[in-house]
PDB file of C-alpha atoms in Angstrom:
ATOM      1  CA  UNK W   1     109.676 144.329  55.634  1.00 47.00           C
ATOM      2  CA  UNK W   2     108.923 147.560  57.184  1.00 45.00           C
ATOM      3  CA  UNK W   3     105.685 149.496  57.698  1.00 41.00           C
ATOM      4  CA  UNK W   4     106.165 150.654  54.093  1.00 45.00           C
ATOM      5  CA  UNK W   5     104.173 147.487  53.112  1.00 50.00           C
ATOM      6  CA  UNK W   6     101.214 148.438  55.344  1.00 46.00           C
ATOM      7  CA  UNK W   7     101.190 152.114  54.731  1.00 46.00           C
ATOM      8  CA  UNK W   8     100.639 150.607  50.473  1.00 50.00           C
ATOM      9  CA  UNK W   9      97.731 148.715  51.775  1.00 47.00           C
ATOM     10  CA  UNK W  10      95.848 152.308  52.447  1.00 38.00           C
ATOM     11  CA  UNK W  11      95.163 151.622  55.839  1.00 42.00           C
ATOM     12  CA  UNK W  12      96.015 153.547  58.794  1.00 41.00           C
ATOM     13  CA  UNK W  13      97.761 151.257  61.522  1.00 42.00           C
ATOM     14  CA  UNK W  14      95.216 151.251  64.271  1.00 41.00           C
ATOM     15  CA  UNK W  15      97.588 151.516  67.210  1.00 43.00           C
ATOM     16  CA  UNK W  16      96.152 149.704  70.387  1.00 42.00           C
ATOM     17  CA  UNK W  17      96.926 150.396  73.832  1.00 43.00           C
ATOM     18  CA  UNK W  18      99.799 148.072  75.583  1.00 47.00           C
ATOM     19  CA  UNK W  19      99.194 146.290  78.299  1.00 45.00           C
ATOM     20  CA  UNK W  20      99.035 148.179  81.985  1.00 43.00           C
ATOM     21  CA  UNK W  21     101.253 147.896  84.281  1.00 39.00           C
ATOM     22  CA  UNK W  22      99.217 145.685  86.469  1.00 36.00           C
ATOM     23  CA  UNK W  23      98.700 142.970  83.775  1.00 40.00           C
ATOM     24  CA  UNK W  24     102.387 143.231  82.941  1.00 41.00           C
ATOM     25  CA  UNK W  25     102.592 142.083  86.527  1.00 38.00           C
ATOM     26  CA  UNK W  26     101.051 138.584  85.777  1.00 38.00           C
ATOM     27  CA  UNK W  27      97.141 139.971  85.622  1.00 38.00           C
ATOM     28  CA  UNK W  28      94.526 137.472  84.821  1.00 43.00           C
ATOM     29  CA  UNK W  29      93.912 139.234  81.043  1.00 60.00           C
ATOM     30  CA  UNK W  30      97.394 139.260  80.015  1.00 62.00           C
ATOM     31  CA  UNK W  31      98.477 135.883  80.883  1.00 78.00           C
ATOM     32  CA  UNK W  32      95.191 134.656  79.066  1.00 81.00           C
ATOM     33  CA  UNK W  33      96.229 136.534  76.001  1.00 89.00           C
ATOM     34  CA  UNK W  34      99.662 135.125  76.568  1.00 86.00           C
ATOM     35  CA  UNK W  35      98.403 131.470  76.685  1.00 88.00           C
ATOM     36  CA  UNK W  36      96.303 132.030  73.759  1.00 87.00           C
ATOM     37  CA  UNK W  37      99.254 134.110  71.578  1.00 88.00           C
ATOM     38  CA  UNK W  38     100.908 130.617  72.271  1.00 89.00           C
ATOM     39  CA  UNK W  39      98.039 128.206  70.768  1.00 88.00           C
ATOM     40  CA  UNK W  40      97.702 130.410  67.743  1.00 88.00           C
ATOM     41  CA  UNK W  41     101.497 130.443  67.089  1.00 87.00           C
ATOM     42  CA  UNK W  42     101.389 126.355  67.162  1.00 87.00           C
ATOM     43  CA  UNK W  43      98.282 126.289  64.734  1.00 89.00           C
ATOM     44  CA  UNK W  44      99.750 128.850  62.357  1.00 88.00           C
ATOM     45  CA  UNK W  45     103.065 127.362  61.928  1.00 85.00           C
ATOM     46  CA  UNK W  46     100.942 123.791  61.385  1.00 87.00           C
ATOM     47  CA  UNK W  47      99.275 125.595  58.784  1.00 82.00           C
ATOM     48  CA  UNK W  48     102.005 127.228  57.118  1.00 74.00           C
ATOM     49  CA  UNK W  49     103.142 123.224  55.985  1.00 67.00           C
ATOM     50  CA  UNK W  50     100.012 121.533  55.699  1.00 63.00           C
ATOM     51  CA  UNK W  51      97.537 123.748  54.377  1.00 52.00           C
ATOM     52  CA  UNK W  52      94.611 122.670  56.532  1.00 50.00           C
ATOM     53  CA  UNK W  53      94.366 122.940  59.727  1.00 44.00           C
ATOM     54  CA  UNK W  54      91.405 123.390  62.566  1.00 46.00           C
ATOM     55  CA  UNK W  55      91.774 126.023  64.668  1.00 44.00           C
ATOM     56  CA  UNK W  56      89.648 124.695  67.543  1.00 46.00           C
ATOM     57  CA  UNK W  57      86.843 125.963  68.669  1.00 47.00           C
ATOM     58  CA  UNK W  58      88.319 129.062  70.224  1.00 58.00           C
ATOM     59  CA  UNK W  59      86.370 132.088  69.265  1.00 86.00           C
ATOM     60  CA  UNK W  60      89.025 133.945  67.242  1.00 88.00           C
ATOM     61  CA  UNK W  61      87.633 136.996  66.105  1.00 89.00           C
ATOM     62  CA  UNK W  62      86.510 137.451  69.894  1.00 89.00           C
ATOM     63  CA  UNK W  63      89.591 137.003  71.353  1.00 90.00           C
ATOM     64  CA  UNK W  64      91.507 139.279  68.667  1.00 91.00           C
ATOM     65  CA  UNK W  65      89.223 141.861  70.331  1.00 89.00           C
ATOM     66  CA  UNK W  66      89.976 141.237  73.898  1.00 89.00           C
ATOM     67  CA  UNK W  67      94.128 140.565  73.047  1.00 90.00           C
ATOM     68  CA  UNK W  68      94.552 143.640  70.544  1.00 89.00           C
ATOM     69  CA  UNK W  69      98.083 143.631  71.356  1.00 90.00           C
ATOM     70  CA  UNK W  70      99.041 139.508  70.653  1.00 92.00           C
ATOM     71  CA  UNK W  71      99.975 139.322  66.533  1.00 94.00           C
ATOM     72  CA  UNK W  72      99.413 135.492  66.281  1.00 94.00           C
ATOM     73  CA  UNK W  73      95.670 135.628  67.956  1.00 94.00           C
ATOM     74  CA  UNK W  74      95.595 138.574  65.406  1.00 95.00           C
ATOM     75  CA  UNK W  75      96.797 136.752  62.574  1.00 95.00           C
ATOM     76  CA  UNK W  76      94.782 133.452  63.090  1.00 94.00           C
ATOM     77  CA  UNK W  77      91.639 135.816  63.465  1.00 95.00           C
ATOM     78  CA  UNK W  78      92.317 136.964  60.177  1.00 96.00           C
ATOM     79  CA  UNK W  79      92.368 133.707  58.404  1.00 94.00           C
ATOM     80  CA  UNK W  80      89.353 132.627  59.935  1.00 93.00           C
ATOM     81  CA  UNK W  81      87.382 135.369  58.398  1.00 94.00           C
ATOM     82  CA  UNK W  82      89.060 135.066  54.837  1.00 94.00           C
ATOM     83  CA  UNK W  83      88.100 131.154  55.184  1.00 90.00           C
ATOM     84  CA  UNK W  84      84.397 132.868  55.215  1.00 88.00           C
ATOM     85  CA  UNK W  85      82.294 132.821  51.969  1.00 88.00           C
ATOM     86  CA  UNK W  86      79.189 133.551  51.669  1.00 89.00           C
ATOM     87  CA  UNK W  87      76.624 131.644  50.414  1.00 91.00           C
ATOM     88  CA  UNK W  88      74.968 133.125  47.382  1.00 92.00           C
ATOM     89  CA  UNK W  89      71.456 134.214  47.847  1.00 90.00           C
ATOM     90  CA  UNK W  90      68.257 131.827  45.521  1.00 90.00           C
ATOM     91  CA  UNK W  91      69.259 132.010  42.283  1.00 84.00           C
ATOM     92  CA  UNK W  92      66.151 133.839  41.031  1.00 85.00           C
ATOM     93  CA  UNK W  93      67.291 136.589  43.227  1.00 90.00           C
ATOM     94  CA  UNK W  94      71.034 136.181  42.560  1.00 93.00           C
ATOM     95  CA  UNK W  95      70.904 139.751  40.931  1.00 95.00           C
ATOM     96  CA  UNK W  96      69.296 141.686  43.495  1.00 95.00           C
ATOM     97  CA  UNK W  97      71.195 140.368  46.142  1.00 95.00           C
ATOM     98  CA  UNK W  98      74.443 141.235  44.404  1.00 95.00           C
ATOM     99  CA  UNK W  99      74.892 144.420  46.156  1.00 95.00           C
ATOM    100  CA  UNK W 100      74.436 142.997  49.667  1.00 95.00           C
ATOM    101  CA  UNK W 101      76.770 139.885  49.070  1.00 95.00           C
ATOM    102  CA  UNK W 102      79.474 142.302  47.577  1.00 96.00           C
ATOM    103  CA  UNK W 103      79.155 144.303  50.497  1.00 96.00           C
ATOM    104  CA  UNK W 104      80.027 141.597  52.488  1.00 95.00           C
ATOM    105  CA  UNK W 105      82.694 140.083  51.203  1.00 95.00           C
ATOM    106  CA  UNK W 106      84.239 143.548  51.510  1.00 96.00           C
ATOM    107  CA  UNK W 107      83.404 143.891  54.590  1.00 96.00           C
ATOM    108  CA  UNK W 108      85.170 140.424  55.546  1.00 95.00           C
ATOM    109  CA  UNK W 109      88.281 141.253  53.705  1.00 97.00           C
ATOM    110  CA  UNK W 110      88.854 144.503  55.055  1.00 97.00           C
ATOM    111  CA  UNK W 111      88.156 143.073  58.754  1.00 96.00           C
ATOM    112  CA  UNK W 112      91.141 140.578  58.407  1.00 97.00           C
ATOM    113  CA  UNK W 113      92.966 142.923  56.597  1.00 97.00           C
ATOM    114  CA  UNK W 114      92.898 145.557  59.970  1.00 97.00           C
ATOM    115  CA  UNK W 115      93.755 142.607  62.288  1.00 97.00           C
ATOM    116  CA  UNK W 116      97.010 141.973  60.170  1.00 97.00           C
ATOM    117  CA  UNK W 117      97.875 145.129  60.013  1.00 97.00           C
ATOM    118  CA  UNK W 118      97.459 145.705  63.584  1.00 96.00           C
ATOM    119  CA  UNK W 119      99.353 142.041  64.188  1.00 96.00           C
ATOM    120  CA  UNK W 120     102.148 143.834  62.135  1.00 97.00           C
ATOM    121  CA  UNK W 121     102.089 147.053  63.854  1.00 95.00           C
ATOM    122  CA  UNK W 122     102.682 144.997  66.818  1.00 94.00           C
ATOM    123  CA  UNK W 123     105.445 143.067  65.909  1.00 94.00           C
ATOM    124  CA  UNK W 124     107.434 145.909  65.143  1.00 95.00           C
ATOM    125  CA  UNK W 125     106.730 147.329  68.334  1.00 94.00           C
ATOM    126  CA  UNK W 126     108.166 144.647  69.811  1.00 92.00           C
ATOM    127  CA  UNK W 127     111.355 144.475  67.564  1.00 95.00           C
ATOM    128  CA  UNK W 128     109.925 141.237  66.819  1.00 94.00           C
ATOM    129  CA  UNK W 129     109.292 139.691  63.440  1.00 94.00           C
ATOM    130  CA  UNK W 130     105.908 139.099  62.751  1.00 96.00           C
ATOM    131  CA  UNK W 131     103.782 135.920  62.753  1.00 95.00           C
ATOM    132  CA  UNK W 132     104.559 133.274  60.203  1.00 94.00           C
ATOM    133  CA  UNK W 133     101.215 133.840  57.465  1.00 95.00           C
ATOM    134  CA  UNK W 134     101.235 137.277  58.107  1.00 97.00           C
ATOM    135  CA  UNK W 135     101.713 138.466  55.046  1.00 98.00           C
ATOM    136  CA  UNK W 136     100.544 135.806  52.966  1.00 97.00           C
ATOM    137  CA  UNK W 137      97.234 136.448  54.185  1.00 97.00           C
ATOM    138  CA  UNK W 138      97.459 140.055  53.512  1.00 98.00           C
ATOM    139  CA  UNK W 139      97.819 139.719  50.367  1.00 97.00           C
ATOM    140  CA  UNK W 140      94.997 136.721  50.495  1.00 95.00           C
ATOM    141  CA  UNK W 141      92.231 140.120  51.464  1.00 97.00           C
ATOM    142  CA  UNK W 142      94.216 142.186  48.711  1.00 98.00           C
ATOM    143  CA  UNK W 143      93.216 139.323  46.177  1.00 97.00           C
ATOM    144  CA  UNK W 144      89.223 138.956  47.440  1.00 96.00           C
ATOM    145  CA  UNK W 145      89.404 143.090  47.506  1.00 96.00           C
ATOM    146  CA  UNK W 146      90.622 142.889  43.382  1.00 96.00           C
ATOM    147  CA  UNK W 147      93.946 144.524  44.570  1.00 97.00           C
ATOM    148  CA  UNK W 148      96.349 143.047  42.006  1.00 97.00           C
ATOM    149  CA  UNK W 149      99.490 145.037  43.211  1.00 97.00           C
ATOM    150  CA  UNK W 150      98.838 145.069  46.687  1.00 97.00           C
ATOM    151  CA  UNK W 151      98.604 141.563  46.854  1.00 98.00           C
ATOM    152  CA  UNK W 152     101.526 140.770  44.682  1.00 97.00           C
ATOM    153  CA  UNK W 153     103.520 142.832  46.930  1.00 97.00           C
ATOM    154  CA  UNK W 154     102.577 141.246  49.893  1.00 97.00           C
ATOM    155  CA  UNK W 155     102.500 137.626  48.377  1.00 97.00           C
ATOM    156  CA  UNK W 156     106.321 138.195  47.309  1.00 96.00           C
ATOM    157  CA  UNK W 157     107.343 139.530  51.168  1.00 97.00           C
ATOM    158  CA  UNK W 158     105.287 136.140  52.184  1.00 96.00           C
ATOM    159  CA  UNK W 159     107.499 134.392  49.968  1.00 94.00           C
ATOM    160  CA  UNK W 160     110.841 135.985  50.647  1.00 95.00           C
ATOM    161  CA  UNK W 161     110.155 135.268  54.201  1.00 95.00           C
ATOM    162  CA  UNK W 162     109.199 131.090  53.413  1.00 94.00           C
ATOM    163  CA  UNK W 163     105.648 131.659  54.874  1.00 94.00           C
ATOM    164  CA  UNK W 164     103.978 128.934  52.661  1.00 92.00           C
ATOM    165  CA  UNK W 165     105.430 126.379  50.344  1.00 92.00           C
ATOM    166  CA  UNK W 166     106.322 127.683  47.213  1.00 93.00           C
ATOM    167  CA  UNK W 167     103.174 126.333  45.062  1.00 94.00           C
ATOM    168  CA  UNK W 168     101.012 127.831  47.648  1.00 94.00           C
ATOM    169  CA  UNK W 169     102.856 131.066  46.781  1.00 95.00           C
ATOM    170  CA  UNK W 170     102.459 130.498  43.106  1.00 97.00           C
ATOM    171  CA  UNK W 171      98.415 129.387  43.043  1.00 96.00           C
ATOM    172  CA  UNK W 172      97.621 132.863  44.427  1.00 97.00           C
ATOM    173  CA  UNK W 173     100.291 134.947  42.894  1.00 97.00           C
ATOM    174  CA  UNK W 174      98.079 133.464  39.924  1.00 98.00           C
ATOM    175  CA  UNK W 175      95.208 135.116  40.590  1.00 98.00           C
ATOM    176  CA  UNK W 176      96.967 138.343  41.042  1.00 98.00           C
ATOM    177  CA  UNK W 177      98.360 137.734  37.702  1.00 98.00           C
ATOM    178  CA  UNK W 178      95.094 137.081  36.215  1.00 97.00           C
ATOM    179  CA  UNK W 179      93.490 140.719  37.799  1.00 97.00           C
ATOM    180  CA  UNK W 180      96.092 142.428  36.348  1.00 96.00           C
ATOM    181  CA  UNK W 181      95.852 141.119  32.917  1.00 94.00           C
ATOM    182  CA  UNK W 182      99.398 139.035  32.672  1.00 96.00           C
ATOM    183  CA  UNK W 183      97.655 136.029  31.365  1.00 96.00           C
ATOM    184  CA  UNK W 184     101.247 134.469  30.178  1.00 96.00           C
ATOM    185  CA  UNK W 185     102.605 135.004  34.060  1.00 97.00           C
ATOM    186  CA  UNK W 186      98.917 133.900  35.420  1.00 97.00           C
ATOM    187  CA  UNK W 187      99.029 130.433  33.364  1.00 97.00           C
ATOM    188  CA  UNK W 188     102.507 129.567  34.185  1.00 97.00           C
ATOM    189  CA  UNK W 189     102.133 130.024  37.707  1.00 97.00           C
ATOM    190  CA  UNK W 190      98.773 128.217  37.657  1.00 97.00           C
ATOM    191  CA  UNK W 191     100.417 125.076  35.797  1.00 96.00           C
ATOM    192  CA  UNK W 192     103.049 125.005  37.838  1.00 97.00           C
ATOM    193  CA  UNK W 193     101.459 125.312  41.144  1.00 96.00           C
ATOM    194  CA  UNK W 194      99.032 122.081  40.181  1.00 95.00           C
ATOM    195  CA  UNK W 195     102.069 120.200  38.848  1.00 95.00           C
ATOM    196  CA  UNK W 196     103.908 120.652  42.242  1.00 95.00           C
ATOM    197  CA  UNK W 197     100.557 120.807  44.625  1.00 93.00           C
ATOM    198  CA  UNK W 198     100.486 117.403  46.893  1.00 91.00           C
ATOM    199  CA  UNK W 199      97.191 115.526  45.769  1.00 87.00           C
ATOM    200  CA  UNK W 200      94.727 116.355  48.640  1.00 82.00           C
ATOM    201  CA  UNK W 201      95.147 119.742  47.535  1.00 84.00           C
ATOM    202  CA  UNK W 202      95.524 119.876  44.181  1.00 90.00           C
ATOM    203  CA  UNK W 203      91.722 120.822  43.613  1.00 92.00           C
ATOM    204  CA  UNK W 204      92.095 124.639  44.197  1.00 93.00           C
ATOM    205  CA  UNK W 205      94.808 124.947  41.984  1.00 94.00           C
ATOM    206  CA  UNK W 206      92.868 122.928  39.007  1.00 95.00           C
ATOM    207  CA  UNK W 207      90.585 125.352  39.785  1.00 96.00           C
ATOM    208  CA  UNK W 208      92.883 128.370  39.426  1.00 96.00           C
ATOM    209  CA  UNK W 209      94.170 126.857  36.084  1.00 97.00           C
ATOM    210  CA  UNK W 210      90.642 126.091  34.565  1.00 96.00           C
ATOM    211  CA  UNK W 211      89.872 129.731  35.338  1.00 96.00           C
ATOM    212  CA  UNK W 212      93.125 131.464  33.225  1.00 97.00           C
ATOM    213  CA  UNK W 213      92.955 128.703  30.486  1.00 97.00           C
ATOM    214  CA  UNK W 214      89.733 129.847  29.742  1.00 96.00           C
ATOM    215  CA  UNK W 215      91.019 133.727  29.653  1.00 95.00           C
ATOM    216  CA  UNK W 216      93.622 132.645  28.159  1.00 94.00           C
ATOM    217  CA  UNK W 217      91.540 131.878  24.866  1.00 93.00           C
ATOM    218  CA  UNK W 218      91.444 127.669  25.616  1.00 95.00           C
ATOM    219  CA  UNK W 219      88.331 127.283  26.649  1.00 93.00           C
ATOM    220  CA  UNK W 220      88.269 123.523  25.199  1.00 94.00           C
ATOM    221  CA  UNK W 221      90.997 123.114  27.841  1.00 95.00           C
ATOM    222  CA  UNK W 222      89.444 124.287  31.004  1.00 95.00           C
ATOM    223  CA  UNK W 223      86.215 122.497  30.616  1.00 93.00           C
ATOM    224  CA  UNK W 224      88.107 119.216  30.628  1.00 94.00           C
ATOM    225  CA  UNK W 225      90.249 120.261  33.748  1.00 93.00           C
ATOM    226  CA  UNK W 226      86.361 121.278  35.086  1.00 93.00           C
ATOM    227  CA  UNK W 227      85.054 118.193  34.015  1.00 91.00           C
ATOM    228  CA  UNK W 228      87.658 115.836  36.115  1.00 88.00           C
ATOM    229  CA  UNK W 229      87.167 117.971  38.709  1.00 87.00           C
ATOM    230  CA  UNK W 230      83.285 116.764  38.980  1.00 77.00           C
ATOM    231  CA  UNK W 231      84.577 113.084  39.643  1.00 64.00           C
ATOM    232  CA  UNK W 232      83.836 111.206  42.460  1.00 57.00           C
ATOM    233  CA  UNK W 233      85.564 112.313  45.620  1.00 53.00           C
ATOM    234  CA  UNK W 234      86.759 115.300  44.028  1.00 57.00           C
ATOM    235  CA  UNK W 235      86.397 118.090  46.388  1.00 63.00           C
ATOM    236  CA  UNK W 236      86.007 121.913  45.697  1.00 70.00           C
ATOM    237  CA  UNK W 237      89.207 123.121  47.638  1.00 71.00           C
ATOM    238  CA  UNK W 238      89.122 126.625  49.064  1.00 87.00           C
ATOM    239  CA  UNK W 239      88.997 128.022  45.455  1.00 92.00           C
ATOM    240  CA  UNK W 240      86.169 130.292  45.899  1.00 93.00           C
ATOM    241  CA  UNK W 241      88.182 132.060  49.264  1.00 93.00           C
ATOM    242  CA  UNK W 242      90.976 133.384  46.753  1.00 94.00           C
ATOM    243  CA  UNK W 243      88.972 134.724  44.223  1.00 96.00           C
ATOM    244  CA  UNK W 244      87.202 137.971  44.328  1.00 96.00           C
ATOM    245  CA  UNK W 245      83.486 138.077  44.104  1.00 96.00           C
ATOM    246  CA  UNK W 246      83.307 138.785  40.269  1.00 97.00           C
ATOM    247  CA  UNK W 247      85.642 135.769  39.441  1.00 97.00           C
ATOM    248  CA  UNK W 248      83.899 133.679  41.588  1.00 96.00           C
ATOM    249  CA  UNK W 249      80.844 134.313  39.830  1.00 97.00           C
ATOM    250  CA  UNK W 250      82.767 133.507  36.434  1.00 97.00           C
ATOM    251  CA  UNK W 251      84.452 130.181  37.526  1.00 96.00           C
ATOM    252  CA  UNK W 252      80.880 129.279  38.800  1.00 95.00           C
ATOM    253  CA  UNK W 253      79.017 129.856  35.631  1.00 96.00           C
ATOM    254  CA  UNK W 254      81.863 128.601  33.735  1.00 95.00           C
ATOM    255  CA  UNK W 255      82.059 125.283  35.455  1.00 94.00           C
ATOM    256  CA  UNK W 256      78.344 125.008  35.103  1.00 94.00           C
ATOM    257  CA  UNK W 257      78.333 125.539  31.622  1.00 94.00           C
ATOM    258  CA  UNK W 258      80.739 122.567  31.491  1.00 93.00           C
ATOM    259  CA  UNK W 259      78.673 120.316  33.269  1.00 92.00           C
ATOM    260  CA  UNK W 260      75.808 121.209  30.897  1.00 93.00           C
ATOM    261  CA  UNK W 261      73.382 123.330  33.559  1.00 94.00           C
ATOM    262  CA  UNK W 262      72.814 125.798  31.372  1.00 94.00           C
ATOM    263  CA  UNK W 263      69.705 127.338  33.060  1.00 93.00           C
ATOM    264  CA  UNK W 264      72.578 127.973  35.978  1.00 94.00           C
ATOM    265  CA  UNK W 265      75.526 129.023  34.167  1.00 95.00           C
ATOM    266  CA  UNK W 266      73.002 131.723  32.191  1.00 95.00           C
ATOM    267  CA  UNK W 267      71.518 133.205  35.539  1.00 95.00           C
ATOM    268  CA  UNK W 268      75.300 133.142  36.827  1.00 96.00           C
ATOM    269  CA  UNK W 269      76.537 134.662  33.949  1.00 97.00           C
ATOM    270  CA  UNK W 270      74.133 137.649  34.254  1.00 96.00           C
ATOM    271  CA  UNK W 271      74.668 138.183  37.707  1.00 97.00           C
ATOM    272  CA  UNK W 272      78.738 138.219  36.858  1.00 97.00           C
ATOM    273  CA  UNK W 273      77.547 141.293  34.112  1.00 97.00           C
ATOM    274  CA  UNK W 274      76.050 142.864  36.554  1.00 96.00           C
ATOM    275  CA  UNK W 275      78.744 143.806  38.516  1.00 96.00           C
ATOM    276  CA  UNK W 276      80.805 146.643  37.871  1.00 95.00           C
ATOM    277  CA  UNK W 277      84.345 144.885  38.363  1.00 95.00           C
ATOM    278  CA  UNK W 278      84.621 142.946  34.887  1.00 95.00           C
ATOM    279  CA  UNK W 279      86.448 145.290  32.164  1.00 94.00           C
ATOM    280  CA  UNK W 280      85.720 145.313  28.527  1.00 95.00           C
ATOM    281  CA  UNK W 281      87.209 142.152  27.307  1.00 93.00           C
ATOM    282  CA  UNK W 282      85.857 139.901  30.018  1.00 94.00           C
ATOM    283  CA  UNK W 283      82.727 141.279  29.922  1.00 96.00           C
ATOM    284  CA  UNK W 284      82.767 140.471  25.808  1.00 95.00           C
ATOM    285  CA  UNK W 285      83.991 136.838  26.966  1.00 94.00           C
ATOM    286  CA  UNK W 286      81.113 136.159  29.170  1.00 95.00           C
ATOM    287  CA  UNK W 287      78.258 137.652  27.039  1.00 95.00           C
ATOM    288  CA  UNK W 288      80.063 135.036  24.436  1.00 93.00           C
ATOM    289  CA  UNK W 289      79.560 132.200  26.888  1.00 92.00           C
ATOM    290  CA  UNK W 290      76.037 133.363  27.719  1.00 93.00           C
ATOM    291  CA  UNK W 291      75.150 133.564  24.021  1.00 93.00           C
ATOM    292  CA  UNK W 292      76.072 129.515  23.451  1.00 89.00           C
ATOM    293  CA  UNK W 293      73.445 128.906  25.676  1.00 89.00           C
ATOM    294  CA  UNK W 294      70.773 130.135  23.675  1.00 80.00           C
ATOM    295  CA  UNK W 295      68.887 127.842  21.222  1.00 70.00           C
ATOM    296  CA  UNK W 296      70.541 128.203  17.972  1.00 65.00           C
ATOM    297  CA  UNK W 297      68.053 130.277  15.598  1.00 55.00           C
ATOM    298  CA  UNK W 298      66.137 132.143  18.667  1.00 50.00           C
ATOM    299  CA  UNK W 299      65.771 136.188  18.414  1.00 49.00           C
ATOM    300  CA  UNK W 300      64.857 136.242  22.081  1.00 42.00           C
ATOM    301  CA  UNK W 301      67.214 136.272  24.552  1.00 48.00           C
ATOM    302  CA  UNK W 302      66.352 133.358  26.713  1.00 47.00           C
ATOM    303  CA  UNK W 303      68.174 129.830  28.238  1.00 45.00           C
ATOM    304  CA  UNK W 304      67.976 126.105  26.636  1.00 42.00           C
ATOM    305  CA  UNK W 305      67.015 123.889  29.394  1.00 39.00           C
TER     306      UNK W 305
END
């Protein structure tokens, strides 16, 4: 796809400067850039088949800096900062430190979003195509900005192109679903991409499904698919790196709920209400959820423990 794409994300293309003519010549910078351009192109297409993959100990975001103009350093920059969540702040000052933690995960999303566009920028000026991921992970920051349509854009270029295996595609063209409402396009995408996800990665998209059965009016439904989750060896998957902040706070309290901590699903709940991002009906659904954990007969709003 063109720069059409990046000029919908509503960011200008930051244009960096190419390479002098000295370093064209075989300078020390440029054939270090070159040399790393090659590792990240290995670990990206690795990752583009199997889902998870280290990539080293090299400092990415660093050398995306110093190599402005080598799209896979770029790229695999990006997906280390999307890989980053942030740890929410003691739970007795979850609220207050809402602000500060939503700032943040902006501020990470928007980061990896520049170095794509840049890698893409790039490419083009090359007349080459860009890196394999590229565009799945733009639309990756679209989802943790809330961007339904920008990330279902990009998601379908990152399929049309064969970036990721085809559940992969599906989980998080999910979530996109889900922000924009479609809860009948959201669920079958979710059900599908757990039915064809290989088990050691199946997690997130139990995850995924849990989270638009329970919008989807089955709540019954997603606390068993929460509940298996919570087996031994289960792991969490990279759920929480898809999601934006406010349905990461809702999958949170809801999968507390199911495991019966209610004094954490309540203070989760009311930190999820406190953010601007839920509309009406969500915000009815989770006052609903926060109201069953009342004791039954109490005028005071409070938490069974």
């Amino acid at each position: 796809m063109s720069l059409l794409l990046v000029g919908s994300l509503l960011l200008a293309p930051v244009e960096a400067p190419g390479p002098t003519v000295w370093a064209e010549a075989g300078g020390r910078p440029w054939t270090g850039c070159r040399e790393r351009e090659r590792q990240a192109e290995g670990i990206l297409q690795r990752v583009s088949t199997q889902s998870e993959e280290s990539s080293g100990e090299s400092p990415w975001a660093a050398l995306a800096r110093d190599c402005p103009n080598a799209p896979s350093v770029l790229v695999l920059a990006a997906m280390r900062e999307l890989v980053k969540v942030p740890s929410y702040p003691p739970q007795i000052d979850l609220i207050d430190g809402l602000p500060r933690l939503a700032e943040i995960y902006r501020e990470s999303r928007l980061q990896a979003r520049t170095w794509l566009t840049r890698a893409l920028v790039e490419a083009e000026r090359r007349g080459e195509p860009p890196p394999v991921l590229t565009y799945y992970f733009l639309g990756y920051a679209a989802l943790g900005l809330g961007e339904a349509s920008t990330a279902r854009a990009a998601l379908a270029e990152a399929e049309r192109r064969g970036e990721v295996e085809g559940w992969r595609a599906d989980r998080a063209a999910a979530v996109a679903a889900l922000l924009a409402g479609e809860l009948p396009r959201a669920l079958e995408l979710a059900y599908r991409a757990r039915e064809l996800a290989p088990t050691a990665q199946r997690a997130t998209s139990v995850y995924v499904l849990a989270l638009v059965y329970d919008r989807a009016g089955a709540p019954e439904t997603a606390q068993r698919e929460l509940l298996a989750l919570r087996a031994p060896g289960s792991e969490r998957g990279a759920v929480d790196t898809l999601l934006p902040l406010h349905e990461r706070l809702y999958l949170n309290a809801l999968e507390q709920q199911a495991a019966r901590n209610n004094g954490s699903a309540a203070r989760l709940w009311e930190a999820y209400l406190a953010l601007p991002e839920p509309e009406a009906p969500e915000r009815a659904l989770a006052e609903r959820r926060l109201a069953e954990l009342r004791p039954r007969g109490s005028l005071v709003p409070g938490v069974g423990r």
